[in-house]
Amino acid sequence: MSAPAATRESRRRLSWSAAGLVLIAVFAIAVPFASPNEGRTTNFDRILEAPTSENMHWFGTDDLGRDLLVRTAEGAQVTLIVALVASLVSLVIGVGYGAIAGYAGGRTDSVMMRVVDTLYAMPFIFFVILLMVVFERNFFLMFVAIGAINWLDMARIVRGQTIALREREFVLAARLNGASGTWILARHIVPNLAGIVVVYLTLTIPQAILVESFLSFLGLGVQEPETSLGTLVSAGADHLESASWLLLIPGGLLAFLLLCFNFAGDRLRDTFDVRESR
Amino acid sequence: MTLLSVRGLTVRHGNAVVVDGVDFDVAPGEALGIVGESGSGKTQTALALLGLTPGSADVSGSIRLDGQELVGATEPVLDAVRATRIAMVFQDPLQALNPYLRIGAQLGHVLEAHGLSTGRETGERVVAMLDAVGLPDPARQVLAWPHELSGGMRQRVMIAAALIAEPAILVADEPTTALDVTVQAQILALLDRLRRDTALLLITHDLGVVAGQCERVLVMDRGRVAETGATRDVFGAPSANATRALLDAVPRLDAPGPAARDAPGLLAAEGLSVRYRARRGKALAAVKSADLELKEGETLAIVGESGSGKSTLARAILGLVSPAAGTVVYAGQALARDLVDRAGTTRRDLQLVFQDPAASLDPQMRVSSIVGEPRAIAGNPATAGEITAALADVGLDTTFLDRYAHQLSGGQAQRVAIARALIARPTVLVCDEAVAALDGTVRTTVLALLREIQARTGLAILFIAHDLAVVRQIAHRVAVMYLGEIVELAPGNELFERPRHPYTRALLDAVPPPPGEAGRPAVLPGEVPSPLSPPPGCVFHPRCRYAEDGCRAEAPARRAAGNSSVACRRAEELDLARGRA
Amino acid sequence: MSLPRYVLRRVLGAVPTLLLVVVLAFVLVRAAPGGPFDEERALPADVRANIEAAYHLDEPMWQQFLRYAGGLLRGDLGPSYRRHGESVNDLIADAFPLSAALGLLAMAAALLVGIGVGAVAALGRDGWRDRVSMTFALTGISIPVFVVAPALILVFAVQLGWLPAGWSGARGAGAWILPVTALALPQIAYIARLTRASLIDVLASPFIRAARAQGLGMGRVVRRHALKPALLPVLSYLGPALAGILTGSVVVEQIFGIPGIGQAFVRGALDRDYTLVLGVVILYATLIIGLNLLVDILYGAIDPRVRHR
């Protein structure tokens, strides 16, 4: 819990994954400006063209002749935004819920945690599918739904840490001196929670990316002409034999993105030595 | 003839040399003690003997057991020697037993791994061994899980596991440190009785324990051998500075402590009871109707073994746990039961110092903020000068202001915790095992600091501790607790010279005599009963050698006699002034 | 707490969860803006009323729910809204055996390979085996099923031509290899990481050092002392693993054209066949809750301390 200095090896790996993430972000933002092509412009003279240096179709074109380079960048933008917003949703709900349950303790805590246990046992992803079916692929709803899945882990971890912190002697010392609940939360609990919250945020983001791209792959998430990496992979899977780059390029980028987040999360977790408690 | 011969043993962790060229021999059946402060390399030496240093450690030199070289030996070679020739008992028996295996199976694995027995015979040998270490009803207990046993019983099981393959030498690493003093006496006696011709290498920080058990002693200091020789010679006429420092830091049970003084009462517990809810609606009485008065400027100690309720009583007085009955009176006024209902000024008048100095400081805060916090909470932030002065009062200079808790040693951290408690100018300081986690020499300086502060400011101290010798050094008066009750309360010198409750007597007798003196701790048989089902009558009667029918029938009230009081029906007729019968 | 009592408490604890799933799923479906038949060509009012009456959609909501819940208790998931004359039970019964076989194979592969790889990595910690398997595992959790599955087809079916790319027309063991692999890979990776971390943790605990001091030898120490506690986290992960495999099967069946429940589910979702989707969600939830219950009970049987909490 007290953070020992990260080893040099850990820090080196962390900076590699950070560099990878920056690279993807720069790619996603810069390419649509830099390229002469538009992501939504169809060109039926050049459909399913393999990657070529000509006209900056470096990633080739899709079945409507649209430039895959620009579409991949735009898809990455959407994927990143959905994941970040959904993770923030889960962060806010999870930290709030967990800290309240942990700090309140007693009956409040056990009721709140019973709710979490019950929700844990539910097949959320299918509920999200149900939700998307019923409410017709509502973009805002997708943020909420994905965030609603991921907050459970965060709530459990934050609650466990809060309970551990609440019983720590330095909190008792502050209480003895008349510190209010607000004082203790602000001065002692929250600063000591910050480390693991950051760690779990890095592990929540890839989960949110997975859910979003899964929904989009099934045709229940991001819709044409909007695109995300999952939507692109889904389209690519239809042209596996004739135009494999349509699958491999967005699929590869998606995997690389997830790898960077997982890699960073792993390292951070080792550094802070946090563990989920059952 | 030597059984174990160690030459030039060196253990490195990276660049740090934790054991540096250690030489010693152990003859068959001999008991050798290794003493030193934490970090002196004694545990690493023990682990090296069994080839159990962490994989990253580099071990060099020579360890010969029966002439067989163990440094650099392969794992299969070491495995053949472990348990059958050299065995080990660890400090914390709860951690050293596998929580997922019944204890009988854990012992059986040892026999089977070494091909010493199979099938039915294994079961019989395990039961016989558990019987030998004094586990009650061993035939049934082989099926017990480790968490179902008390600390003392777990350590008996560990000893059984270590001795079941009949090793030639037993390495015991702080085998009694995690145990209460009466349990320690039982375990030491058991080790003595069982090992017969097995050699013993006893590693401990407690010189008294070594003095009673070992013919020879080896003193370690910063990885090296500081001094070695016959125990009597080394402790009687130490030649190394490290030995003298260790001896000077040993608190003595027989040295007179501060005399009780007359002063007006300041803080009192009146009929204070604390109950915890236990499983299936049962109530666990942690503290039963405790009466206690702390006088201005005095140190009142509460001693007792784990589960005696001493910490709970202190916390109830502070308002950290809510009592089921009774009141706390401070400066003539009854205080609210719960901390939140107490006025800010009275809260700040009562301060607390904890056992674990590292855990009592917020790892995210600098020393200056930690020390200043009580004033900041009160809305009256301390100036930089006041914080510097508060640190100076506990012997720390301004270089500490910007440090974090993990940059402090145990003693420094405890000084910071004391400074934080004192900046609010309290009238009462509650020390809950405040020196228990500290090494001997550091403990001595912290105790001296507390006495000095008391002399300077007239602070009253409520000193919760399990270590009787430490208590004698600092306390004007002492209360002894057993199973939630105060059984005796008397001026310190009187209590230590002429205890009047049989439990107090037994507690004093269980303390090993000071190093260099003859004698052994006396064993108080049995275990503390479960507080869920306390015995009827006097709570101590099942273990009391003086108990008679009346003690079983009726619980004695604590009666005052002079300036002391005792809860024993036979207090007047018993003469307990002489111990160690 | 005795074991039977503990089991009883756990079983009773699972009932409200299941009930909540049913209620939530039902309400969600009924909360859909517009009825299930709104999209079809504008129907004459009387035809529409007839259809709604046939499906009891004219009743108040609570009555519909009671009707549905009553059906559930009898194991009846009601009629399909889209495939006239077919019941959800029929659709599920047709598809279930295939999906169950696929899922069980994937689960078995995930456990066997995952635990094996994790244990090898932990025992050879920081060695080449550890590095190779953990690089593989980190990659494994980072590539989504819907990228793995087409990629496998591309390599092994399209490029190398070793295995069939789809289900139709191809029978025999060969057709199973790619779908099972695609489904199991992420779980293998996750379980391997879990096993490794947990085994390393357990091997560092004081009771393992004590067991080694007794000369038990590394093999025996791992088998007798470390394996059981080290596998407890894997046991806890079985529920999430099943959820992952069920989720994955939706994609895998789609990609390989396997006529299982996953495919039926996606088709139902896209067709807005509410009763079918509802039925599958309830079925999946029951499977996951049931497995979680079993895991809890096993946990209590293995770790004696859990029952006392």
mmCIF file with all atom_site columns, C-alpha atoms in Angstrom, chain C residues 119-277:
data_model
loop_
_atom_site.group_PDB
_atom_site.id
_atom_site.type_symbol
_atom_site.label_atom_id
_atom_site.label_alt_id
_atom_site.label_comp_id
_atom_site.label_asym_id
_atom_site.label_entity_id
_atom_site.label_seq_id
_atom_site.pdbx_PDB_ins_code
_atom_site.Cartn_x
_atom_site.Cartn_y
_atom_site.Cartn_z
_atom_site.occupancy
_atom_site.B_iso_or_equiv
_atom_site.pdbx_formal_charge
_atom_site.auth_seq_id
_atom_site.auth_comp_id
_atom_site.auth_asym_id
_atom_site.auth_atom_id
_atom_site.pdbx_PDB_model_num
ATOM 1   C CA . ALA C 1 119 ? 2.082   -23.377 -12.817 1.00 0.00 ? 119 ALA C CA 1
ATOM 2   C CA . VAL C 1 120 ? 5.049   -23.819 -15.161 1.00 0.00 ? 120 VAL C CA 1
ATOM 3   C CA . ALA C 1 121 ? 5.541   -20.047 -15.255 1.00 0.00 ? 121 ALA C CA 1
ATOM 4   C CA . ALA C 1 122 ? 5.349   -19.697 -11.463 1.00 0.00 ? 122 ALA C CA 1
ATOM 5   C CA . LEU C 1 123 ? 7.752   -22.552 -10.766 1.00 0.00 ? 123 LEU C CA 1
ATOM 6   C CA . GLY C 1 124 ? 10.249  -21.213 -13.269 1.00 0.00 ? 124 GLY C CA 1
ATOM 7   C CA . ARG C 1 125 ? 9.708   -17.658 -12.138 1.00 0.00 ? 125 ARG C CA 1
ATOM 8   C CA . ASP C 1 126 ? 11.675  -15.059 -14.139 1.00 0.00 ? 126 ASP C CA 1
ATOM 9   C CA . GLY C 1 127 ? 13.140  -17.808 -16.333 1.00 0.00 ? 127 GLY C CA 1
ATOM 10  C CA . TRP C 1 128 ? 12.536  -18.126 -20.069 1.00 0.00 ? 128 TRP C CA 1
ATOM 11  C CA . ARG C 1 129 ? 9.456   -20.314 -19.615 1.00 0.00 ? 129 ARG C CA 1
ATOM 12  C CA . ASP C 1 130 ? 7.919   -17.651 -17.406 1.00 0.00 ? 130 ASP C CA 1
ATOM 13  C CA . ARG C 1 131 ? 8.693   -14.853 -19.844 1.00 0.00 ? 131 ARG C CA 1
ATOM 14  C CA . VAL C 1 132 ? 7.413   -16.739 -22.877 1.00 0.00 ? 132 VAL C CA 1
ATOM 15  C CA . SER C 1 133 ? 4.183   -17.872 -21.272 1.00 0.00 ? 133 SER C CA 1
ATOM 16  C CA . MET C 1 134 ? 3.426   -14.525 -19.670 1.00 0.00 ? 134 MET C CA 1
ATOM 17  C CA . THR C 1 135 ? 4.065   -12.647 -22.905 1.00 0.00 ? 135 THR C CA 1
ATOM 18  C CA . PHE C 1 136 ? 1.675   -15.083 -24.548 1.00 0.00 ? 136 PHE C CA 1
ATOM 19  C CA . ALA C 1 137 ? -0.864  -14.579 -21.754 1.00 0.00 ? 137 ALA C CA 1
ATOM 20  C CA . LEU C 1 138 ? -0.719  -10.793 -21.833 1.00 0.00 ? 138 LEU C CA 1
ATOM 21  C CA . THR C 1 139 ? -1.209  -10.907 -25.589 1.00 0.00 ? 139 THR C CA 1
ATOM 22  C CA . GLY C 1 140 ? -4.006  -13.415 -25.099 1.00 0.00 ? 140 GLY C CA 1
ATOM 23  C CA . ILE C 1 141 ? -6.032  -11.163 -22.834 1.00 0.00 ? 141 ILE C CA 1
ATOM 24  C CA . SER C 1 142 ? -5.445  -8.235  -25.170 1.00 0.00 ? 142 SER C CA 1
ATOM 25  C CA . ILE C 1 143 ? -6.781  -9.729  -28.406 1.00 0.00 ? 143 ILE C CA 1
ATOM 26  C CA . PRO C 1 144 ? -10.571 -9.858  -28.439 1.00 0.00 ? 144 PRO C CA 1
ATOM 27  C CA . VAL C 1 145 ? -12.310 -13.068 -29.522 1.00 0.00 ? 145 VAL C CA 1
ATOM 28  C CA . PHE C 1 146 ? -13.771 -11.390 -32.578 1.00 0.00 ? 146 PHE C CA 1
ATOM 29  C CA . VAL C 1 147 ? -10.243 -10.598 -33.791 1.00 0.00 ? 147 VAL C CA 1
ATOM 30  C CA . VAL C 1 148 ? -8.793  -13.973 -32.826 1.00 0.00 ? 148 VAL C CA 1
ATOM 31  C CA . ALA C 1 149 ? -11.506 -15.991 -34.549 1.00 0.00 ? 149 ALA C CA 1
ATOM 32  C CA . PRO C 1 150 ? -11.236 -14.396 -38.012 1.00 0.00 ? 150 PRO C CA 1
ATOM 33  C CA . ALA C 1 151 ? -7.454  -14.351 -37.688 1.00 0.00 ? 151 ALA C CA 1
ATOM 34  C CA . LEU C 1 152 ? -7.425  -18.093 -36.972 1.00 0.00 ? 152 LEU C CA 1
ATOM 35  C CA . ILE C 1 153 ? -9.642  -18.681 -40.004 1.00 0.00 ? 153 ILE C CA 1
ATOM 36  C CA . LEU C 1 154 ? -7.374  -16.534 -42.117 1.00 0.00 ? 154 LEU C CA 1
ATOM 37  C CA . VAL C 1 155 ? -4.248  -18.462 -41.135 1.00 0.00 ? 155 VAL C CA 1
ATOM 38  C CA . PHE C 1 156 ? -5.425  -22.049 -40.716 1.00 0.00 ? 156 PHE C CA 1
ATOM 39  C CA . ALA C 1 157 ? -8.302  -22.177 -43.169 1.00 0.00 ? 157 ALA C CA 1
ATOM 40  C CA . VAL C 1 158 ? -7.643  -19.589 -45.867 1.00 0.00 ? 158 VAL C CA 1
ATOM 41  C CA . GLN C 1 159 ? -3.834  -19.520 -46.004 1.00 0.00 ? 159 GLN C CA 1
ATOM 42  C CA . LEU C 1 160 ? -2.825  -23.003 -44.903 1.00 0.00 ? 160 LEU C CA 1
ATOM 43  C CA . GLY C 1 161 ? -6.056  -24.790 -45.709 1.00 0.00 ? 161 GLY C CA 1
ATOM 44  C CA . TRP C 1 162 ? -5.573  -27.225 -42.817 1.00 0.00 ? 162 TRP C CA 1
ATOM 45  C CA . LEU C 1 163 ? -8.933  -26.764 -41.158 1.00 0.00 ? 163 LEU C CA 1
ATOM 46  C CA . PRO C 1 164 ? -12.429 -25.873 -42.318 1.00 0.00 ? 164 PRO C CA 1
ATOM 47  C CA . ALA C 1 165 ? -13.356 -22.207 -42.044 1.00 0.00 ? 165 ALA C CA 1
ATOM 48  C CA . GLY C 1 166 ? -16.991 -22.717 -41.250 1.00 0.00 ? 166 GLY C CA 1
ATOM 49  C CA . TRP C 1 167 ? -19.422 -25.163 -39.831 1.00 0.00 ? 167 TRP C CA 1
ATOM 50  C CA . SER C 1 168 ? -21.721 -25.916 -42.747 1.00 0.00 ? 168 SER C CA 1
ATOM 51  C CA . GLY C 1 169 ? -20.635 -28.881 -44.812 1.00 0.00 ? 169 GLY C CA 1
ATOM 52  C CA . ALA C 1 170 ? -17.697 -29.608 -42.535 1.00 0.00 ? 170 ALA C CA 1
ATOM 53  C CA . ARG C 1 171 ? -18.164 -32.262 -39.915 1.00 0.00 ? 171 ARG C CA 1
ATOM 54  C CA . GLY C 1 172 ? -15.849 -34.254 -37.690 1.00 0.00 ? 172 GLY C CA 1
ATOM 55  C CA . ALA C 1 173 ? -13.215 -33.211 -35.201 1.00 0.00 ? 173 ALA C CA 1
ATOM 56  C CA . GLY C 1 174 ? -11.568 -30.731 -37.553 1.00 0.00 ? 174 GLY C CA 1
ATOM 57  C CA . ALA C 1 175 ? -14.518 -28.373 -37.507 1.00 0.00 ? 175 ALA C CA 1
ATOM 58  C CA . TRP C 1 176 ? -14.359 -28.062 -33.735 1.00 0.00 ? 176 TRP C CA 1
ATOM 59  C CA . ILE C 1 177 ? -10.696 -27.122 -33.425 1.00 0.00 ? 177 ILE C CA 1
ATOM 60  C CA . LEU C 1 178 ? -10.812 -23.492 -34.519 1.00 0.00 ? 178 LEU C CA 1
ATOM 61  C CA . PRO C 1 179 ? -14.022 -22.480 -32.691 1.00 0.00 ? 179 PRO C CA 1
ATOM 62  C CA . VAL C 1 180 ? -12.919 -24.113 -29.445 1.00 0.00 ? 180 VAL C CA 1
ATOM 63  C CA . THR C 1 181 ? -9.478  -22.534 -29.718 1.00 0.00 ? 181 THR C CA 1
ATOM 64  C CA . ALA C 1 182 ? -10.895 -19.085 -30.381 1.00 0.00 ? 182 ALA C CA 1
ATOM 65  C CA . LEU C 1 183 ? -13.262 -19.418 -27.466 1.00 0.00 ? 183 LEU C CA 1
ATOM 66  C CA . ALA C 1 184 ? -10.684 -20.816 -25.032 1.00 0.00 ? 184 ALA C CA 1
ATOM 67  C CA . LEU C 1 185 ? -7.680  -18.601 -25.844 1.00 0.00 ? 185 LEU C CA 1
ATOM 68  C CA . PRO C 1 186 ? -8.602  -15.509 -23.790 1.00 0.00 ? 186 PRO C CA 1
ATOM 69  C CA . GLN C 1 187 ? -9.656  -17.708 -20.865 1.00 0.00 ? 187 GLN C CA 1
ATOM 70  C CA . ILE C 1 188 ? -6.437  -19.735 -21.070 1.00 0.00 ? 188 ILE C CA 1
ATOM 71  C CA . ALA C 1 189 ? -4.499  -16.486 -20.928 1.00 0.00 ? 189 ALA C CA 1
ATOM 72  C CA . TYR C 1 190 ? -6.485  -15.173 -17.979 1.00 0.00 ? 190 TYR C CA 1
ATOM 73  C CA . ILE C 1 191 ? -6.338  -18.411 -15.987 1.00 0.00 ? 191 ILE C CA 1
ATOM 74  C CA . ALA C 1 192 ? -2.602  -18.765 -16.656 1.00 0.00 ? 192 ALA C CA 1
ATOM 75  C CA . ARG C 1 193 ? -1.988  -15.274 -15.255 1.00 0.00 ? 193 ARG C CA 1
ATOM 76  C CA . LEU C 1 194 ? -4.236  -15.945 -12.282 1.00 0.00 ? 194 LEU C CA 1
ATOM 77  C CA . THR C 1 195 ? -2.597  -19.289 -11.484 1.00 0.00 ? 195 THR C CA 1
ATOM 78  C CA . ARG C 1 196 ? 0.886   -17.865 -11.786 1.00 0.00 ? 196 ARG C CA 1
ATOM 79  C CA . ALA C 1 197 ? 0.235   -14.876 -9.536  1.00 0.00 ? 197 ALA C CA 1
ATOM 80  C CA . SER C 1 198 ? -1.553  -16.971 -6.964  1.00 0.00 ? 198 SER C CA 1
ATOM 81  C CA . LEU C 1 199 ? 1.018   -19.765 -6.900  1.00 0.00 ? 199 LEU C CA 1
ATOM 82  C CA . ILE C 1 200 ? 3.880   -17.283 -6.547  1.00 0.00 ? 200 ILE C CA 1
ATOM 83  C CA . ASP C 1 201 ? 1.976   -15.688 -3.697  1.00 0.00 ? 201 ASP C CA 1
ATOM 84  C CA . VAL C 1 202 ? 1.363   -18.964 -1.923  1.00 0.00 ? 202 VAL C CA 1
ATOM 85  C CA . LEU C 1 203 ? 4.927   -20.182 -2.463  1.00 0.00 ? 203 LEU C CA 1
ATOM 86  C CA . ALA C 1 204 ? 6.185   -17.047 -0.717  1.00 0.00 ? 204 ALA C CA 1
ATOM 87  C CA . SER C 1 205 ? 4.040   -17.653 2.364   1.00 0.00 ? 205 SER C CA 1
ATOM 88  C CA . PRO C 1 206 ? 5.617   -18.698 5.667   1.00 0.00 ? 206 PRO C CA 1
ATOM 89  C CA . PHE C 1 207 ? 3.867   -22.069 5.782   1.00 0.00 ? 207 PHE C CA 1
ATOM 90  C CA . ILE C 1 208 ? 5.555   -23.078 2.537   1.00 0.00 ? 208 ILE C CA 1
ATOM 91  C CA . ARG C 1 209 ? 8.926   -22.159 3.986   1.00 0.00 ? 209 ARG C CA 1
ATOM 92  C CA . ALA C 1 210 ? 8.049   -24.237 7.045   1.00 0.00 ? 210 ALA C CA 1
ATOM 93  C CA . ALA C 1 211 ? 7.084   -27.170 4.831   1.00 0.00 ? 211 ALA C CA 1
ATOM 94  C CA . ARG C 1 212 ? 10.356  -26.858 2.947   1.00 0.00 ? 212 ARG C CA 1
ATOM 95  C CA . ALA C 1 213 ? 12.199  -26.807 6.272   1.00 0.00 ? 213 ALA C CA 1
ATOM 96  C CA . GLN C 1 214 ? 10.627  -30.214 6.879   1.00 0.00 ? 214 GLN C CA 1
ATOM 97  C CA . GLY C 1 215 ? 12.410  -31.559 3.791   1.00 0.00 ? 215 GLY C CA 1
ATOM 98  C CA . LEU C 1 216 ? 9.249   -32.244 1.827   1.00 0.00 ? 216 LEU C CA 1
ATOM 99  C CA . GLY C 1 217 ? 10.922  -31.452 -1.497  1.00 0.00 ? 217 GLY C CA 1
ATOM 100 C CA . MET C 1 218 ? 9.593   -28.938 -3.989  1.00 0.00 ? 218 MET C CA 1
ATOM 101 C CA . GLY C 1 219 ? 7.330   -31.411 -5.813  1.00 0.00 ? 219 GLY C CA 1
ATOM 102 C CA . ARG C 1 220 ? 5.659   -32.570 -2.653  1.00 0.00 ? 220 ARG C CA 1
ATOM 103 C CA . VAL C 1 221 ? 5.456   -29.037 -1.252  1.00 0.00 ? 221 VAL C CA 1
ATOM 104 C CA . VAL C 1 222 ? 3.625   -27.880 -4.360  1.00 0.00 ? 222 VAL C CA 1
ATOM 105 C CA . ARG C 1 223 ? 1.299   -30.893 -4.517  1.00 0.00 ? 223 ARG C CA 1
ATOM 106 C CA . ARG C 1 224 ? 0.503   -31.246 -0.850  1.00 0.00 ? 224 ARG C CA 1
ATOM 107 C CA . HIS C 1 225 ? 0.737   -27.708 0.441   1.00 0.00 ? 225 HIS C CA 1
ATOM 108 C CA . ALA C 1 226 ? 0.608   -25.081 -2.303  1.00 0.00 ? 226 ALA C CA 1
ATOM 109 C CA . LEU C 1 227 ? -1.728  -26.347 -4.999  1.00 0.00 ? 227 LEU C CA 1
ATOM 110 C CA . LYS C 1 228 ? -4.972  -26.212 -3.078  1.00 0.00 ? 228 LYS C CA 1
ATOM 111 C CA . PRO C 1 229 ? -4.677  -22.630 -1.803  1.00 0.00 ? 229 PRO C CA 1
ATOM 112 C CA . ALA C 1 230 ? -3.155  -21.535 -5.117  1.00 0.00 ? 230 ALA C CA 1
ATOM 113 C CA . LEU C 1 231 ? -6.142  -22.821 -7.083  1.00 0.00 ? 231 LEU C CA 1
ATOM 114 C CA . LEU C 1 232 ? -8.749  -21.105 -4.928  1.00 0.00 ? 232 LEU C CA 1
ATOM 115 C CA . PRO C 1 233 ? -8.620  -17.894 -7.018  1.00 0.00 ? 233 PRO C CA 1
ATOM 116 C CA . VAL C 1 234 ? -9.046  -20.033 -10.143 1.00 0.00 ? 234 VAL C CA 1
ATOM 117 C CA . LEU C 1 235 ? -12.078 -21.629 -8.543  1.00 0.00 ? 235 LEU C CA 1
ATOM 118 C CA . SER C 1 236 ? -13.506 -18.182 -7.856  1.00 0.00 ? 236 SER C CA 1
ATOM 119 C CA . TYR C 1 237 ? -12.875 -17.289 -11.459 1.00 0.00 ? 237 TYR C CA 1
ATOM 120 C CA . LEU C 1 238 ? -15.015 -20.144 -12.836 1.00 0.00 ? 238 LEU C CA 1
ATOM 121 C CA . GLY C 1 239 ? -18.178 -18.007 -12.796 1.00 0.00 ? 239 GLY C CA 1
ATOM 122 C CA . PRO C 1 240 ? -16.603 -15.099 -14.689 1.00 0.00 ? 240 PRO C CA 1
ATOM 123 C CA . ALA C 1 241 ? -14.926 -17.639 -17.004 1.00 0.00 ? 241 ALA C CA 1
ATOM 124 C CA . LEU C 1 242 ? -18.305 -19.112 -17.899 1.00 0.00 ? 242 LEU C CA 1
ATOM 125 C CA . ALA C 1 243 ? -19.672 -15.626 -18.489 1.00 0.00 ? 243 ALA C CA 1
ATOM 126 C CA . GLY C 1 244 ? -16.682 -14.934 -20.742 1.00 0.00 ? 244 GLY C CA 1
ATOM 127 C CA . ILE C 1 245 ? -17.192 -18.143 -22.696 1.00 0.00 ? 245 ILE C CA 1
ATOM 128 C CA . LEU C 1 246 ? -20.906 -17.496 -23.120 1.00 0.00 ? 246 LEU C CA 1
ATOM 129 C CA . THR C 1 247 ? -20.145 -13.997 -24.356 1.00 0.00 ? 247 THR C CA 1
ATOM 130 C CA . GLY C 1 248 ? -17.456 -15.322 -26.642 1.00 0.00 ? 248 GLY C CA 1
ATOM 131 C CA . SER C 1 249 ? -19.744 -18.002 -28.021 1.00 0.00 ? 249 SER C CA 1
ATOM 132 C CA . VAL C 1 250 ? -22.092 -15.313 -29.294 1.00 0.00 ? 250 VAL C CA 1
ATOM 133 C CA . VAL C 1 251 ? -19.264 -14.041 -31.493 1.00 0.00 ? 251 VAL C CA 1
ATOM 134 C CA . VAL C 1 252 ? -17.685 -17.380 -32.323 1.00 0.00 ? 252 VAL C CA 1
ATOM 135 C CA . GLU C 1 253 ? -20.939 -19.007 -33.409 1.00 0.00 ? 253 GLU C CA 1
ATOM 136 C CA . GLN C 1 254 ? -21.626 -15.967 -35.551 1.00 0.00 ? 254 GLN C CA 1
ATOM 137 C CA . ILE C 1 255 ? -18.223 -16.056 -37.222 1.00 0.00 ? 255 ILE C CA 1
ATOM 138 C CA . PHE C 1 256 ? -18.069 -19.815 -37.801 1.00 0.00 ? 256 PHE C CA 1
ATOM 139 C CA . GLY C 1 257 ? -21.740 -20.076 -38.672 1.00 0.00 ? 257 GLY C CA 1
ATOM 140 C CA . ILE C 1 258 ? -22.490 -22.526 -35.868 1.00 0.00 ? 258 ILE C CA 1
ATOM 141 C CA . PRO C 1 259 ? -26.258 -22.904 -35.307 1.00 0.00 ? 259 PRO C CA 1
ATOM 142 C CA . GLY C 1 260 ? -26.015 -22.617 -31.512 1.00 0.00 ? 260 GLY C CA 1
ATOM 143 C CA . ILE C 1 261 ? -27.694 -20.459 -28.898 1.00 0.00 ? 261 ILE C CA 1
ATOM 144 C CA . GLY C 1 262 ? -25.299 -17.598 -29.425 1.00 0.00 ? 262 GLY C CA 1
ATOM 145 C CA . GLN C 1 263 ? -26.296 -17.316 -33.035 1.00 0.00 ? 263 GLN C CA 1
ATOM 146 C CA . ALA C 1 264 ? -29.970 -17.610 -32.171 1.00 0.00 ? 264 ALA C CA 1
ATOM 147 C CA . PHE C 1 265 ? -29.453 -14.890 -29.593 1.00 0.00 ? 265 PHE C CA 1
ATOM 148 C CA . VAL C 1 266 ? -27.862 -12.450 -32.019 1.00 0.00 ? 266 VAL C CA 1
ATOM 149 C CA . ARG C 1 267 ? -30.517 -13.138 -34.626 1.00 0.00 ? 267 ARG C CA 1
ATOM 150 C CA . GLY C 1 268 ? -33.192 -12.648 -31.980 1.00 0.00 ? 268 GLY C CA 1
ATOM 151 C CA . ALA C 1 269 ? -31.556 -9.408  -30.889 1.00 0.00 ? 269 ALA C CA 1
ATOM 152 C CA . LEU C 1 270 ? -31.374 -8.015  -34.390 1.00 0.00 ? 270 LEU C CA 1
ATOM 153 C CA . ASP C 1 271 ? -34.939 -9.227  -35.193 1.00 0.00 ? 271 ASP C CA 1
ATOM 154 C CA . ARG C 1 272 ? -36.260 -7.840  -31.914 1.00 0.00 ? 272 ARG C CA 1
ATOM 155 C CA . ASP C 1 273 ? -37.561 -11.262 -30.955 1.00 0.00 ? 273 ASP C CA 1
ATOM 156 C CA . TYR C 1 274 ? -38.029 -10.202 -27.333 1.00 0.00 ? 274 TYR C CA 1
ATOM 157 C CA . THR C 1 275 ? -39.159 -13.490 -25.852 1.00 0.00 ? 275 THR C CA 1
ATOM 158 C CA . LEU C 1 276 ? -36.235 -15.333 -27.400 1.00 0.00 ? 276 LEU C CA 1
ATOM 159 C CA . VAL C 1 277 ? -33.717 -12.772 -26.105 1.00 0.00 ? 277 VAL C CA 1
#
